[in-house]
Structure formats: C-alpha cells, structure tokens
Amino acid sequence: MPGRVRKRSPLKTPERPYIALGLEGSANKLGAGIIKHSPDGSTTVLSNVRHTYITPPGEGFLPRDTAKHHRDWVLTVINDALGKAAVSMHDLDCICFTRGPGMGAPLTSVALVARTLSLLYNKPLVGVNHCVGHIEMGRQITGAQNPVVLYVSGGNTQVIAYSQQCYRIFGETLDIAVGNCLDRFARVINLSNDPSPGYNIEQEAKKGRRLLPLPYTTKGMDISLSGILTSTEAYTNDKRFRGRERTAEEANADIITPQDLCFSLQETVFAMLVEITERAMAHIGSKEVLIVGGVGCNERLQEMMGIMAAGARRPSLCYRRTFLHRQWYHDSTSWFTKLPYGSGNPINEEFVHAEIKYTYPGEPETRVI
C-alpha cells in the first residue's frame, strides 16, 4: 500500500525564487529548458528548446552519431533557451542534467557541457534520474497526487507507484521497450523518422481495417515484446501482404497491408500495458493513473487507458483530463485520469532523495528506481 505522507515536506521552503537550467540528451532528442521554483511551491517553465536528430527512413540512430549531433547543437539550444527565458547564465541558481538511464555517448556529451558550465559560472551541478524526472514533470503538469504511473518510451516500459520514499516498479518489460518495438517495426516497413517513428505508426494504424492475431504475452505484472515484434515482421513475408494501402476495391479482400500491421501491433501491445496497469491500481488501491514518456503521446493508448479507468467505477462519474506537455528537459506527454472517489495519499516531495533498493515486503514483488 502507498506509504504514509508527512504533513510537512522535509525540504525547506525556498526564501526566494530559484532558477534552474536543465539539459537533456539521453537519446536522439537534445533539450534545454529553464524553470523557476517560487517560494509558494509553484513552478514555471520559462523556456523549453529542443533539437532532434532524425535519421533517414529505415535507419535507427547510433550512439556515436547522436552524440555528435548533440555536441554540434548544444550551445545553440542553450543560448535559445536563455534568450526565450530572458535570463543569463549569471541568473541561474543551478545546472541540472540527465544522469541516466539513456544512451552512453549522448549522455556523456551533454554531461560534459553541464559540468563545464558549472565550473565556468560556479553553479551547483545536479544530476537528474531520467525516469523520476518524467514522473515528477507529469505530476507537476497534471496535478496528479498519488498515481500509478505507466512509463512508456523508447528505452523504458515500467508500471511504477510511490511508497516509502521510493518509486517502486511493479511491472516492466522483460526484453525490449514498447517505443523500441514500435520504432523497429517502423524501420521494417520503411516509415519516416520525422517527426518520430512512433507517431507515424499511430497515423498508419488509424487506416488499419484488420486485426491480426499476435502473441499476447503478459507474465504476471511483466510483459514481453520481442516475440510480438518478430510475429508482426513475419506477416510482411506472408503471400497476402501488400506493401501499400488497401484500395476501395480491396475493402473485403483477404490481404494484409502495413496499416493492418500497425493497427494490430498497437492494439495488442497497448492492451497488455493497460492490463498490467489496472492490476497495479487494484493492488495498491489507487484512483489515478498517469502516463509519461514519449509513447504516452499516442492517443489510442490514452483512449484505452481511459476506458479501463472508467470501467473501474461508474463511467458517468469518471473525470477524465488529457494533458499534452513538453518537459523542461525532455519532450514528452503526460496523460492523467482521476476517479472522483477520493485519491490516495499525496506523494512525498522526497523523490529527490530516492535511492535504489531491491527489497519490498509485499505482493507482487517490486523493485525501485
């Protein structure tokens, strides 16, 4: 069950506004954002500038090339962020950077810039856990208090909840992340990487007319995605496969199109994600669910999660809000559903002190980030 919450935060209330520069470079998206923390506890995003490394269709992004992109663009992105926020480096109180997890070479490139700026301007350097940053920005933007979090991105797929000053992982992928699964299939059918492979799969899925059987591999609170990807790819070698969109004359024909495969892959994978999220909500008694990470942009995933949340109580009383936000250090989407029967305890502000532990006296077995 969620841990008890102290009535007072253990963190001191700032006596004046604090301004932080955040740098993100864990994957192919480079970001610089400036955020102001006010004495009343509110936060304001002053600027959020990004530049994405986009590769040709059918290709992924390699760590070395991605790191070079970040080195080439990081000063431009930082200067743009400072200009849009109307502040200078001297106005900053600290410099934050993504410490991990992520791709090693891009992370190192951005961390080096953050450390150099910290030394040049004598500013404190703060390393940020990528996963915790996603969750806390989602909570800040949506107002979620004690949600079960579905964190879905190119490198992470986890169901998370907060307890005893730690974010505890209730379930996760056993092999590849959902974003990686979608990106790799986009390369198989030669979809564009602009603006992102996952977005283009979502658009193609809207044109799909046939739900094809794929492995449904939930394993308790965990899921497996590599076999689903292999099975979906196998359909491209089927004699019924056509590498084009279905025509009007072929509306009822026994053929398989790339749009059908995108639709089937999305429906199957998202159903698995919703199932393990619902199981976690039932286990801890949470009334809220928050989706963070790049795959959270997908409107079909939001819709399916909303159907699940509405079914947990009377649908007429379900309060649903959808939020699109761009994180101050990362490009992401948070989606939040709250049932109006009273939420769980608010999450402690002690998330900044979260430590990695691997024991938890409860079922299902959890670990923490």
Coordinates of C-alpha atoms in Angstrom, one line a residue:
M1 CA 0.0 0.0 0.0
P2 CA 1.2 3.6 -0.5
G3 CA 3.4 4.8 2.3
R4 CA 2.1 7.4 4.8
V5 CA 2.8 11.0 3.9
R6 CA 4.3 13.5 6.3
K7 CA 2.1 16.6 6.8
R8 CA 5.2 18.7 6.2
S9 CA 7.7 18.3 3.4
P10 CA 11.2 17.5 4.7
L11 CA 12.5 20.0 2.1
K12 CA 13.0 23.6 3.2
T13 CA 10.7 26.2 1.5
P14 CA 12.8 28.5 -0.7
E15 CA 13.1 32.0 0.6
R16 CA 13.3 33.4 -2.9
P17 CA 12.7 32.2 -6.5
Y18 CA 15.2 29.7 -7.8
I19 CA 16.0 29.3 -11.4
A20 CA 17.4 26.1 -12.9
L21 CA 18.8 25.2 -16.3
G22 CA 18.0 21.6 -17.3
L23 CA 19.9 19.7 -20.1
E24 CA 18.6 16.5 -21.6
G25 CA 20.4 14.3 -24.1
S26 CA 19.6 10.7 -23.2
A27 CA 18.6 9.7 -26.8
N28 CA 18.2 11.4 -30.1
K29 CA 16.4 14.5 -28.7
L30 CA 18.6 17.3 -27.3
G31 CA 16.8 19.7 -25.0
A32 CA 17.5 22.7 -22.8
G33 CA 14.9 24.2 -20.5
I34 CA 14.7 26.8 -17.8
I35 CA 12.3 26.5 -14.9
K36 CA 11.6 28.8 -11.9
H37 CA 10.8 27.5 -8.5
S38 CA 8.8 30.1 -6.5
P39 CA 8.6 30.4 -2.6
D40 CA 4.9 29.4 -2.7
G41 CA 5.8 26.0 -4.1
S42 CA 4.7 26.7 -7.7
T43 CA 6.9 26.2 -10.7
T44 CA 7.0 28.0 -14.1
V45 CA 8.6 26.8 -17.3
L46 CA 10.3 29.8 -18.7
S47 CA 11.6 28.2 -21.8
N48 CA 11.9 24.8 -23.5
V49 CA 14.0 24.4 -26.6
R50 CA 14.7 21.1 -28.4
H51 CA 16.5 19.8 -31.4
T52 CA 16.0 16.2 -32.7
Y53 CA 18.5 14.1 -34.5
I54 CA 16.5 12.5 -37.4
T55 CA 17.8 9.7 -39.5
P56 CA 16.6 8.5 -42.9
P57 CA 13.7 6.0 -43.2
G58 CA 14.7 2.5 -42.3
E59 CA 17.6 3.6 -40.1
G60 CA 17.9 4.0 -36.4
F61 CA 20.2 6.4 -34.5
L62 CA 23.6 5.2 -33.5
P63 CA 25.2 6.4 -30.2
R64 CA 28.2 8.0 -31.9
D65 CA 26.3 9.9 -34.5
T66 CA 23.7 11.0 -31.9
A67 CA 26.5 12.3 -29.6
K68 CA 28.0 14.3 -32.4
H69 CA 24.6 15.8 -33.1
H70 CA 24.3 16.9 -29.5
R71 CA 27.8 18.4 -29.5
D72 CA 27.1 20.3 -32.7
W73 CA 23.8 21.8 -31.4
V74 CA 24.0 22.1 -27.6
L75 CA 25.4 25.6 -27.5
T76 CA 22.7 26.9 -29.9
V77 CA 20.0 25.2 -28.0
I78 CA 21.2 26.6 -24.6
N79 CA 21.5 30.1 -26.0
D80 CA 18.0 29.9 -27.4
A81 CA 16.6 28.7 -24.1
L82 CA 18.3 31.6 -22.2
G83 CA 17.0 34.1 -24.7
K84 CA 13.4 32.9 -24.6
A85 CA 13.5 32.9 -20.8
A86 CA 15.1 36.4 -20.7
V87 CA 17.8 35.3 -18.3
S88 CA 21.6 35.0 -18.4
M89 CA 23.9 32.3 -17.0
H90 CA 24.6 34.5 -14.0
D91 CA 20.9 34.5 -13.1
L92 CA 20.9 30.7 -12.7
D93 CA 21.0 29.0 -9.3
C94 CA 21.9 25.6 -10.5
I95 CA 22.5 23.5 -13.7
C96 CA 20.7 20.1 -14.0
F97 CA 21.4 17.3 -16.4
T98 CA 20.2 13.9 -17.2
R99 CA 22.4 11.5 -15.4
G100 CA 20.8 8.4 -16.8
P101 CA 19.4 6.0 -17.8
G102 CA 20.0 6.5 -21.5
M103 CA 22.5 6.1 -24.3
G104 CA 26.0 6.4 -23.0
A105 CA 27.6 8.5 -25.7
P106 CA 24.9 11.2 -25.9
L107 CA 24.6 11.3 -22.1
T108 CA 28.3 11.9 -21.8
S109 CA 28.3 14.7 -24.3
V110 CA 25.6 16.6 -22.5
A111 CA 27.0 15.9 -19.0
L112 CA 30.4 17.3 -20.2
V113 CA 28.7 20.5 -21.3
A114 CA 26.8 20.7 -18.0
R115 CA 29.9 20.2 -15.9
T116 CA 31.9 22.8 -18.0
L117 CA 29.2 25.4 -17.5
S118 CA 29.0 24.6 -13.8
L119 CA 32.7 25.2 -13.4
L120 CA 32.8 28.3 -15.6
Y121 CA 29.9 30.1 -13.8
N122 CA 30.4 28.5 -10.4
K123 CA 26.9 27.0 -10.3
P124 CA 25.9 23.8 -8.4
L125 CA 25.6 20.7 -10.6
V126 CA 22.5 18.5 -10.1
G127 CA 22.2 15.0 -11.8
V128 CA 18.6 14.0 -12.5
N129 CA 17.3 10.5 -12.8
H130 CA 15.6 10.3 -16.2
C131 CA 12.7 8.1 -15.0
V132 CA 12.0 10.2 -11.9
G133 CA 12.2 13.4 -14.0
H134 CA 9.5 12.1 -16.3
I135 CA 7.2 11.2 -13.5
E136 CA 7.6 14.4 -11.5
M137 CA 7.1 16.6 -14.5
G138 CA 4.0 14.7 -15.3
R139 CA 2.7 15.2 -11.8
Q140 CA 3.6 18.9 -11.9
I141 CA 1.7 19.5 -15.1
T142 CA -1.3 17.3 -14.5
G143 CA -1.8 17.8 -10.8
A144 CA -1.8 14.1 -10.1
Q145 CA -1.3 13.3 -6.4
N146 CA -0.7 9.6 -6.0
P147 CA -1.0 7.9 -9.4
V148 CA 0.0 4.6 -10.7
V149 CA 2.4 5.6 -13.4
L150 CA 2.8 3.9 -16.8
Y151 CA 6.2 5.0 -18.1
V152 CA 6.5 4.1 -21.8
S153 CA 9.2 5.4 -24.0
G154 CA 11.9 4.3 -26.5
G155 CA 14.0 2.8 -23.7
N156 CA 11.7 2.2 -20.8
T157 CA 8.4 0.3 -20.2
Q158 CA 7.5 0.2 -16.5
V159 CA 4.5 0.3 -14.2
I160 CA 5.5 2.4 -11.1
A161 CA 4.0 3.6 -7.9
Y162 CA 5.4 5.6 -4.9
S163 CA 5.8 4.0 -1.5
Q164 CA 8.1 4.6 1.5
Q165 CA 10.1 7.4 -0.2
C166 CA 10.8 5.3 -3.3
Y167 CA 9.3 4.8 -6.7
R168 CA 8.6 1.1 -6.8
I169 CA 8.5 -0.8 -10.1
F170 CA 5.5 -3.2 -10.1
G171 CA 5.9 -4.4 -13.6
E172 CA 8.1 -3.9 -16.7
T173 CA 9.2 -5.3 -20.0
L174 CA 11.3 -8.4 -19.9
D175 CA 13.1 -7.6 -23.1
I176 CA 12.6 -4.5 -25.3
A177 CA 10.8 -1.3 -24.5
V178 CA 7.5 -0.5 -26.2
G179 CA 8.9 2.5 -28.0
N180 CA 11.8 0.4 -29.3
C181 CA 9.3 -2.2 -30.5
L182 CA 7.3 0.4 -32.5
D183 CA 10.4 2.1 -33.8
R184 CA 11.9 -1.2 -35.1
F185 CA 8.8 -2.2 -36.9
A186 CA 8.6 1.3 -38.4
R187 CA 12.0 0.6 -39.9
V188 CA 10.8 -2.8 -41.3
I189 CA 8.0 -1.1 -43.3
N190 CA 10.2 1.9 -44.1
L191 CA 8.3 4.6 -42.4
S192 CA 9.7 8.0 -42.0
N193 CA 11.5 9.0 -38.7
D194 CA 10.2 12.5 -39.0
P195 CA 8.8 13.6 -36.6
S196 CA 9.1 10.2 -34.9
P197 CA 8.6 6.6 -36.0
G198 CA 6.0 6.0 -33.2
Y199 CA 3.9 9.0 -34.4
N200 CA 3.9 7.7 -38.0
I201 CA 2.9 4.2 -36.8
E202 CA 0.0 5.8 -35.0
Q203 CA -1.2 7.6 -38.1
E204 CA -0.9 4.4 -40.2
A205 CA -2.8 2.4 -37.6
K206 CA -5.8 4.7 -37.9
K207 CA -6.1 3.4 -41.5
G208 CA -5.9 -0.3 -40.5
R209 CA -9.0 -2.4 -41.1
R210 CA -7.9 -5.9 -40.0
L211 CA -6.9 -7.1 -36.5
L212 CA -4.4 -9.9 -37.0
P213 CA -3.6 -12.5 -34.3
L214 CA -0.4 -11.7 -32.4
P215 CA 1.1 -13.2 -29.2
Y216 CA -0.4 -11.7 -26.1
T217 CA 2.5 -12.1 -23.6
T218 CA 1.7 -10.8 -20.2
K219 CA 3.6 -12.6 -17.5
G220 CA 2.1 -11.6 -14.2
M221 CA 3.0 -7.9 -13.8
D222 CA 5.5 -8.0 -16.7
I223 CA 5.2 -8.2 -20.4
S224 CA 7.4 -9.4 -23.3
L225 CA 7.5 -7.6 -26.6
S226 CA 10.3 -9.2 -28.7
G227 CA 8.1 -12.1 -29.8
I228 CA 5.3 -9.8 -30.8
L229 CA 7.7 -7.8 -32.9
T230 CA 9.0 -10.9 -34.6
S231 CA 5.5 -12.2 -35.3
T232 CA 4.5 -8.8 -36.8
E233 CA 7.5 -8.8 -39.0
A234 CA 6.7 -12.3 -40.2
Y235 CA 3.5 -11.1 -41.7
T236 CA 5.5 -9.0 -44.2
N237 CA 6.7 -12.3 -45.7
D238 CA 3.1 -13.6 -46.0
K239 CA 1.9 -14.1 -49.5
R240 CA -1.2 -12.0 -48.6
F241 CA 1.0 -9.0 -47.7
R242 CA 0.8 -5.9 -49.9
G243 CA 3.3 -3.1 -49.3
R244 CA 0.7 -0.4 -49.9
E245 CA -2.6 0.9 -48.6
R246 CA -5.8 -1.0 -49.2
T247 CA -7.8 0.3 -52.1
A248 CA -11.6 0.6 -52.2
E249 CA -11.9 -2.4 -54.4
E250 CA -9.9 -4.4 -51.8
A251 CA -12.1 -3.4 -48.9
N252 CA -13.1 -7.0 -48.2
A253 CA -10.2 -8.8 -49.8
D254 CA -8.1 -11.3 -47.9
I255 CA -4.9 -9.2 -47.9
I256 CA -2.6 -7.7 -45.3
T257 CA -1.4 -4.1 -45.5
P258 CA 1.2 -2.2 -43.5
Q259 CA -1.7 -0.3 -42.0
D260 CA -3.3 -3.5 -40.8
L261 CA 0.0 -4.5 -39.1
C262 CA 0.4 -1.1 -37.4
F263 CA -3.2 -1.3 -36.1
S264 CA -2.7 -4.9 -34.9
L265 CA 0.6 -4.2 -33.2
Q266 CA -0.7 -1.1 -31.4
E267 CA -3.9 -2.8 -30.2
T268 CA -2.2 -5.9 -28.8
V269 CA 0.7 -4.1 -27.1
F270 CA -1.5 -1.3 -25.6
A271 CA -4.0 -3.9 -24.3
M272 CA -1.1 -5.6 -22.5
L273 CA 0.1 -2.3 -21.0
V274 CA -3.4 -1.4 -19.8
E275 CA -3.9 -4.8 -18.2
I276 CA -0.8 -4.6 -16.0
T277 CA -1.5 -1.0 -15.1
E278 CA -5.0 -2.0 -14.0
R279 CA -3.6 -4.8 -11.9
A280 CA -1.2 -2.4 -10.2
M281 CA -4.0 0.0 -9.5
A282 CA -6.1 -2.7 -7.9
H283 CA -3.2 -3.9 -5.8
I284 CA -2.4 -0.5 -4.2
G285 CA -5.9 0.9 -4.3
S286 CA -5.0 3.9 -6.4
K287 CA -7.7 6.1 -8.0
E288 CA -5.3 7.8 -10.5
V289 CA -3.2 6.7 -13.5
L290 CA -0.6 8.8 -15.2
I291 CA 1.1 8.0 -18.5
V292 CA 4.5 9.5 -19.1
G293 CA 7.2 9.0 -21.7
G294 CA 7.2 9.6 -25.5
V295 CA 4.8 6.7 -26.2
G296 CA 2.3 8.5 -24.0
C297 CA 1.7 10.8 -26.9
N298 CA -0.3 8.1 -28.6
E299 CA -4.0 9.0 -28.5
R300 CA -5.1 5.4 -28.8
L301 CA -3.2 4.4 -25.7
Q302 CA -4.8 7.3 -23.9
E303 CA -8.2 6.2 -25.1
M304 CA -7.7 2.6 -24.0
M305 CA -6.5 3.7 -20.6
G306 CA -9.5 5.9 -20.2
I307 CA -11.8 3.0 -21.0
M308 CA -10.1 1.0 -18.3
A309 CA -10.3 3.8 -15.7
A310 CA -14.0 4.4 -16.5
G311 CA -14.8 0.8 -16.0
A312 CA -13.2 0.7 -12.6
R313 CA -16.2 2.8 -11.3
R314 CA -19.4 4.1 -12.8
P315 CA -18.5 5.6 -16.2
S316 CA -20.8 8.6 -15.6
L317 CA -18.7 9.6 -12.7
C318 CA -15.3 9.2 -14.3
Y319 CA -13.4 12.5 -14.5
R320 CA -11.0 12.5 -17.4
R321 CA -8.5 15.1 -18.3
T322 CA -5.9 14.9 -21.1
F323 CA -2.8 16.9 -20.9
L324 CA 0.0 17.5 -23.5
H325 CA 3.1 19.0 -22.2
R326 CA 6.7 19.4 -23.2
Q327 CA 9.1 18.7 -20.4
W328 CA 11.6 21.3 -19.4
Y329 CA 14.4 18.8 -20.1
H330 CA 12.7 16.4 -22.4
D331 CA 10.0 16.1 -25.0
S332 CA 7.1 14.0 -23.6
T333 CA 3.4 13.6 -23.0
S334 CA 1.6 13.0 -19.8
W335 CA -2.0 11.8 -19.7
F336 CA -3.9 11.7 -16.4
T337 CA -7.2 10.1 -15.4
K338 CA -8.7 10.6 -11.9
L339 CA -11.7 8.9 -10.4
P340 CA -13.7 11.3 -8.2
Y341 CA -14.0 8.9 -5.2
G342 CA -11.0 10.4 -3.3
S343 CA -7.5 9.9 -4.2
G344 CA -4.8 8.1 -2.3
N345 CA -2.2 9.9 -0.2
P346 CA -0.2 12.6 -1.9
I347 CA 3.3 11.7 -3.0
N348 CA 6.0 13.0 -0.7
E349 CA 8.3 15.6 -2.0
E350 CA 11.2 13.4 -1.0
F351 CA 11.5 12.0 -4.5
V352 CA 14.8 13.9 -5.0
H353 CA 16.3 11.6 -2.3
A354 CA 15.0 8.3 -3.8
E355 CA 17.5 5.5 -3.6
I356 CA 17.8 2.2 -5.4
K357 CA 16.6 -0.7 -3.3
Y358 CA 15.6 -4.2 -4.2
T359 CA 13.5 -5.5 -1.3
Y360 CA 9.9 -4.8 -0.5
P361 CA 7.7 -6.9 1.8
G362 CA 4.6 -7.3 -0.4
E363 CA 3.0 -8.9 -3.4
P364 CA 3.6 -8.6 -6.2
E365 CA 7.4 -8.3 -5.8
T366 CA 8.7 -4.9 -6.6
R367 CA 12.0 -3.0 -7.0
V368 CA 12.6 0.7 -7.0
I369 CA 14.3 3.3 -9.2

